[in-house]
């Protein structure tokens, strides 16, 4: 008798919590596990339409987008200033540069790529902080219905996800520049 985790192969006991947004996908190809163990549950994101008119009645959309864009712009500035392989005017304005003619090593490139990831995480966290601040403001408003409140919160999350996605694309481009394609 072979046991996998808490499940016995002869009598598998698996409980699933499935709602309308879940789908099943095969976990492992042609293994001889019972079908009940051969699937995992993955959630899919629901589609949210952004209605700026509805949002503008409750929150300041320009402020929300401006703060999120500022986080992305700050990440771009930090990339230019601190994570370049060559000397740039942005880094020369604030740093004293001593060039001794050495080649950039793979290790140095990897460190720069790791720093790029760190800056991306800070940017993502800044965007999520702005998101949470606006969601908290929406939750405290008593003049809107609970359904409208949830719709507006979903729209705020969607807008934040768009900015995080933009920052992630910038990170991928910078990573490709620093390390090359994997």
mmCIF file of C-alpha atoms in Angstrom:
data_model
loop_
_atom_site.group_PDB
_atom_site.id
_atom_site.type_symbol
_atom_site.label_atom_id
_atom_site.label_comp_id
_atom_site.label_asym_id
_atom_site.label_seq_id
_atom_site.Cartn_x
_atom_site.Cartn_y
_atom_site.Cartn_z
ATOM 1 C CA UNK A 1 0.000 0.000 0.000
ATOM 2 C CA UNK A 2 1.504 3.308 -1.125
ATOM 3 C CA UNK A 3 0.522 6.586 0.491
ATOM 4 C CA UNK A 4 0.861 10.037 -1.008
ATOM 5 C CA UNK A 5 0.619 12.661 1.659
ATOM 6 C CA UNK A 6 -2.642 12.091 3.503
ATOM 7 C CA UNK A 7 -4.262 10.222 0.642
ATOM 8 C CA UNK A 8 -4.337 6.442 0.400
ATOM 9 C CA UNK A 9 -4.216 5.222 -3.218
ATOM 10 C CA UNK A 10 -6.801 2.510 -2.598
ATOM 11 C CA UNK A 11 -9.386 4.808 -1.067
ATOM 12 C CA UNK A 12 -8.711 8.430 -1.960
ATOM 13 C CA UNK A 13 -10.689 11.017 -0.069
ATOM 14 C CA UNK A 14 -10.555 14.392 -1.773
ATOM 15 C CA UNK A 15 -12.729 17.387 -0.994
ATOM 16 C CA UNK A 16 -13.087 20.192 -3.511
ATOM 17 C CA UNK A 17 -14.479 23.643 -3.065
ATOM 18 C CA UNK A 18 -15.670 24.612 -6.518
ATOM 19 C CA UNK A 19 -17.561 27.715 -7.537
ATOM 20 C CA UNK A 20 -18.378 29.272 -10.899
ATOM 21 C CA UNK A 21 -14.869 30.667 -11.421
ATOM 22 C CA UNK A 22 -12.903 27.446 -10.977
ATOM 23 C CA UNK A 23 -11.779 24.971 -13.606
ATOM 24 C CA UNK A 24 -9.974 21.644 -13.512
ATOM 25 C CA UNK A 25 -6.643 21.039 -15.243
ATOM 26 C CA UNK A 26 -4.611 17.836 -15.373
ATOM 27 C CA UNK A 27 -1.831 17.874 -12.829
ATOM 28 C CA UNK A 28 0.385 15.140 -14.180
ATOM 29 C CA UNK A 29 0.302 13.412 -17.554
ATOM 30 C CA UNK A 30 -0.078 9.634 -17.691
ATOM 31 C CA UNK A 31 0.467 8.732 -14.060
ATOM 32 C CA UNK A 32 -1.510 5.837 -12.703
ATOM 33 C CA UNK A 33 -3.162 7.836 -9.939
ATOM 34 C CA UNK A 34 -6.906 7.771 -9.414
ATOM 35 C CA UNK A 35 -8.691 10.431 -11.444
ATOM 36 C CA UNK A 36 -9.746 12.246 -8.289
ATOM 37 C CA UNK A 37 -6.071 12.922 -7.506
ATOM 38 C CA UNK A 38 -5.015 13.686 -11.072
ATOM 39 C CA UNK A 39 -6.504 17.205 -11.166
ATOM 40 C CA UNK A 40 -5.790 20.497 -9.512
ATOM 41 C CA UNK A 41 -8.060 23.470 -9.164
ATOM 42 C CA UNK A 42 -7.074 26.770 -10.754
ATOM 43 C CA UNK A 43 -8.995 29.982 -10.438
ATOM 44 C CA UNK A 44 -9.563 32.235 -13.409
ATOM 45 C CA UNK A 45 -9.862 35.978 -13.120
ATOM 46 C CA UNK A 46 -13.228 37.469 -13.798
ATOM 47 C CA UNK A 47 -13.468 40.238 -16.363
ATOM 48 C CA UNK A 48 -14.075 43.703 -15.008
ATOM 49 C CA UNK A 49 -15.132 46.614 -17.166
ATOM 50 C CA UNK A 50 -13.823 49.947 -15.974
ATOM 51 C CA UNK A 51 -16.506 52.608 -15.919
ATOM 52 C CA UNK A 52 -14.653 55.852 -15.225
ATOM 53 C CA UNK A 53 -17.882 57.830 -14.923
ATOM 54 C CA UNK A 54 -19.104 55.531 -12.141
ATOM 55 C CA UNK A 55 -15.684 55.642 -10.478
ATOM 56 C CA UNK A 56 -15.458 59.438 -10.678
ATOM 57 C CA UNK A 57 -18.703 59.760 -8.720
ATOM 58 C CA UNK A 58 -17.104 58.024 -5.740
ATOM 59 C CA UNK A 59 -13.322 58.552 -5.961
ATOM 60 C CA UNK A 60 -10.856 60.876 -7.649
ATOM 61 C CA UNK A 61 -9.832 58.746 -10.642
ATOM 62 C CA UNK A 62 -7.148 61.203 -11.773
ATOM 63 C CA UNK A 63 -5.516 61.071 -8.344
ATOM 64 C CA UNK A 64 -5.662 57.270 -8.310
ATOM 65 C CA UNK A 65 -4.091 56.946 -11.748
ATOM 66 C CA UNK A 66 -1.599 59.732 -11.059
ATOM 67 C CA UNK A 67 -0.285 58.098 -7.894
ATOM 68 C CA UNK A 68 0.022 54.719 -9.595
ATOM 69 C CA UNK A 69 1.741 56.254 -12.628
ATOM 70 C CA UNK A 70 4.150 58.067 -10.294
ATOM 71 C CA UNK A 71 5.205 54.711 -8.829
ATOM 72 C CA UNK A 72 5.903 53.327 -12.326
ATOM 73 C CA UNK A 73 7.763 56.498 -13.360
ATOM 74 C CA UNK A 74 9.872 56.352 -10.194
ATOM 75 C CA UNK A 75 10.826 52.767 -11.031
ATOM 76 C CA UNK A 76 11.838 53.842 -14.563
ATOM 77 C CA UNK A 77 13.958 56.678 -13.165
ATOM 78 C CA UNK A 78 15.682 54.320 -10.735
ATOM 79 C CA UNK A 79 16.375 51.879 -13.577
ATOM 80 C CA UNK A 80 18.011 54.612 -15.645
ATOM 81 C CA UNK A 81 19.921 56.066 -12.722
ATOM 82 C CA UNK A 82 21.151 52.904 -10.990
ATOM 83 C CA UNK A 83 20.853 49.879 -13.275
ATOM 84 C CA UNK A 84 22.650 50.706 -16.467
ATOM 85 C CA UNK A 85 25.570 48.802 -17.934
ATOM 86 C CA UNK A 86 27.000 51.955 -19.469
ATOM 87 C CA UNK A 87 27.455 55.426 -18.060
ATOM 88 C CA UNK A 88 24.436 57.618 -18.569
ATOM 89 C CA UNK A 89 23.828 61.265 -17.918
ATOM 90 C CA UNK A 90 21.247 60.374 -15.259
ATOM 91 C CA UNK A 91 23.763 58.465 -13.180
ATOM 92 C CA UNK A 92 26.520 61.058 -13.683
ATOM 93 C CA UNK A 93 24.363 63.801 -12.237
ATOM 94 C CA UNK A 94 24.195 62.133 -8.846
ATOM 95 C CA UNK A 95 27.165 59.753 -8.734
ATOM 96 C CA UNK A 96 30.896 60.167 -9.028
ATOM 97 C CA UNK A 97 32.014 57.724 -11.731
ATOM 98 C CA UNK A 98 35.445 56.124 -11.850
ATOM 99 C CA UNK A 99 35.956 54.068 -14.978
ATOM 100 C CA UNK A 100 38.866 51.662 -14.901
ATOM 101 C CA UNK A 101 38.187 49.857 -18.191
ATOM 102 C CA UNK A 102 37.076 46.502 -16.776
ATOM 103 C CA UNK A 103 34.453 44.447 -18.573
ATOM 104 C CA UNK A 104 31.060 43.954 -17.013
ATOM 105 C CA UNK A 105 30.983 40.449 -15.583
ATOM 106 C CA UNK A 106 28.079 38.014 -15.624
ATOM 107 C CA UNK A 107 27.942 38.227 -11.835
ATOM 108 C CA UNK A 108 27.601 42.015 -12.000
ATOM 109 C CA UNK A 109 24.795 41.669 -14.565
ATOM 110 C CA UNK A 110 23.003 39.180 -12.317
ATOM 111 C CA UNK A 111 23.289 41.561 -9.353
ATOM 112 C CA UNK A 112 21.867 44.368 -11.460
ATOM 113 C CA UNK A 113 18.992 42.101 -12.533
ATOM 114 C CA UNK A 114 18.320 41.222 -8.886
ATOM 115 C CA UNK A 115 18.279 44.934 -8.022
ATOM 116 C CA UNK A 116 15.849 45.502 -10.902
ATOM 117 C CA UNK A 117 13.529 42.875 -9.413
ATOM 118 C CA UNK A 118 13.786 44.571 -6.009
ATOM 119 C CA UNK A 119 12.836 47.928 -7.527
ATOM 120 C CA UNK A 120 9.899 46.259 -9.312
ATOM 121 C CA UNK A 121 8.682 44.768 -6.023
ATOM 122 C CA UNK A 122 8.854 48.217 -4.391
ATOM 123 C CA UNK A 123 6.888 49.675 -7.304
ATOM 124 C CA UNK A 124 4.283 46.904 -7.109
ATOM 125 C CA UNK A 125 3.940 47.441 -3.364
ATOM 126 C CA UNK A 126 3.502 51.207 -3.871
ATOM 127 C CA UNK A 127 0.750 50.566 -6.411
ATOM 128 C CA UNK A 128 -0.956 48.101 -4.058
ATOM 129 C CA UNK A 129 -0.706 50.641 -1.216
ATOM 130 C CA UNK A 130 -2.491 53.227 -3.369
ATOM 131 C CA UNK A 131 -5.067 50.574 -4.321
ATOM 132 C CA UNK A 132 -5.698 49.647 -0.688
ATOM 133 C CA UNK A 133 -5.991 53.296 0.347
ATOM 134 C CA UNK A 134 -8.683 53.957 -2.260
ATOM 135 C CA UNK A 135 -10.506 50.696 -1.496
ATOM 136 C CA UNK A 136 -10.535 51.640 2.200
ATOM 137 C CA UNK A 137 -12.020 55.032 1.256
ATOM 138 C CA UNK A 138 -14.734 53.316 -0.808
ATOM 139 C CA UNK A 139 -15.576 50.928 2.030
ATOM 140 C CA UNK A 140 -16.067 53.810 4.460
ATOM 141 C CA UNK A 141 -18.506 55.651 2.198
ATOM 142 C CA UNK A 142 -22.074 55.149 3.366
ATOM 143 C CA UNK A 143 -23.854 56.901 0.499
ATOM 144 C CA UNK A 144 -23.372 54.022 -1.983
ATOM 145 C CA UNK A 145 -24.882 50.551 -2.032
ATOM 146 C CA UNK A 146 -22.863 47.480 -1.141
ATOM 147 C CA UNK A 147 -23.122 46.158 -4.712
ATOM 148 C CA UNK A 148 -21.808 49.424 -6.147
ATOM 149 C CA UNK A 149 -19.060 49.427 -3.532
ATOM 150 C CA UNK A 150 -17.913 45.962 -4.632
ATOM 151 C CA UNK A 151 -18.055 46.946 -8.311
ATOM 152 C CA UNK A 152 -15.950 50.025 -7.651
ATOM 153 C CA UNK A 153 -13.460 48.026 -5.569
ATOM 154 C CA UNK A 154 -13.124 45.505 -8.417
ATOM 155 C CA UNK A 155 -12.507 48.350 -10.857
ATOM 156 C CA UNK A 156 -9.822 49.843 -8.604
ATOM 157 C CA UNK A 157 -8.121 46.436 -8.386
ATOM 158 C CA UNK A 158 -8.301 46.131 -12.187
ATOM 159 C CA UNK A 159 -6.696 49.545 -12.683
ATOM 160 C CA UNK A 160 -3.954 48.658 -10.201
ATOM 161 C CA UNK A 161 -3.357 45.356 -12.013
ATOM 162 C CA UNK A 162 -2.900 47.272 -15.277
ATOM 163 C CA UNK A 163 -0.183 49.429 -13.709
ATOM 164 C CA UNK A 164 1.499 46.389 -12.124
ATOM 165 C CA UNK A 165 1.421 44.703 -15.532
ATOM 166 C CA UNK A 166 3.084 47.761 -17.089
ATOM 167 C CA UNK A 167 5.781 47.701 -14.407
ATOM 168 C CA UNK A 168 6.288 43.976 -14.982
ATOM 169 C CA UNK A 169 6.795 44.541 -18.712
ATOM 170 C CA UNK A 170 9.394 47.203 -17.923
ATOM 171 C CA UNK A 171 11.105 44.742 -15.551
ATOM 172 C CA UNK A 172 11.164 42.043 -18.247
ATOM 173 C CA UNK A 173 12.669 44.476 -20.764
ATOM 174 C CA UNK A 174 15.326 45.555 -18.252
ATOM 175 C CA UNK A 175 16.071 41.941 -17.334
ATOM 176 C CA UNK A 176 16.506 41.091 -21.023
ATOM 177 C CA UNK A 177 18.804 44.098 -21.422
ATOM 178 C CA UNK A 178 20.926 43.093 -18.446
ATOM 179 C CA UNK A 179 21.053 39.304 -18.725
ATOM 180 C CA UNK A 180 19.832 38.527 -22.214
ATOM 181 C CA UNK A 181 17.150 36.065 -23.216
ATOM 182 C CA UNK A 182 16.923 32.898 -21.155
#
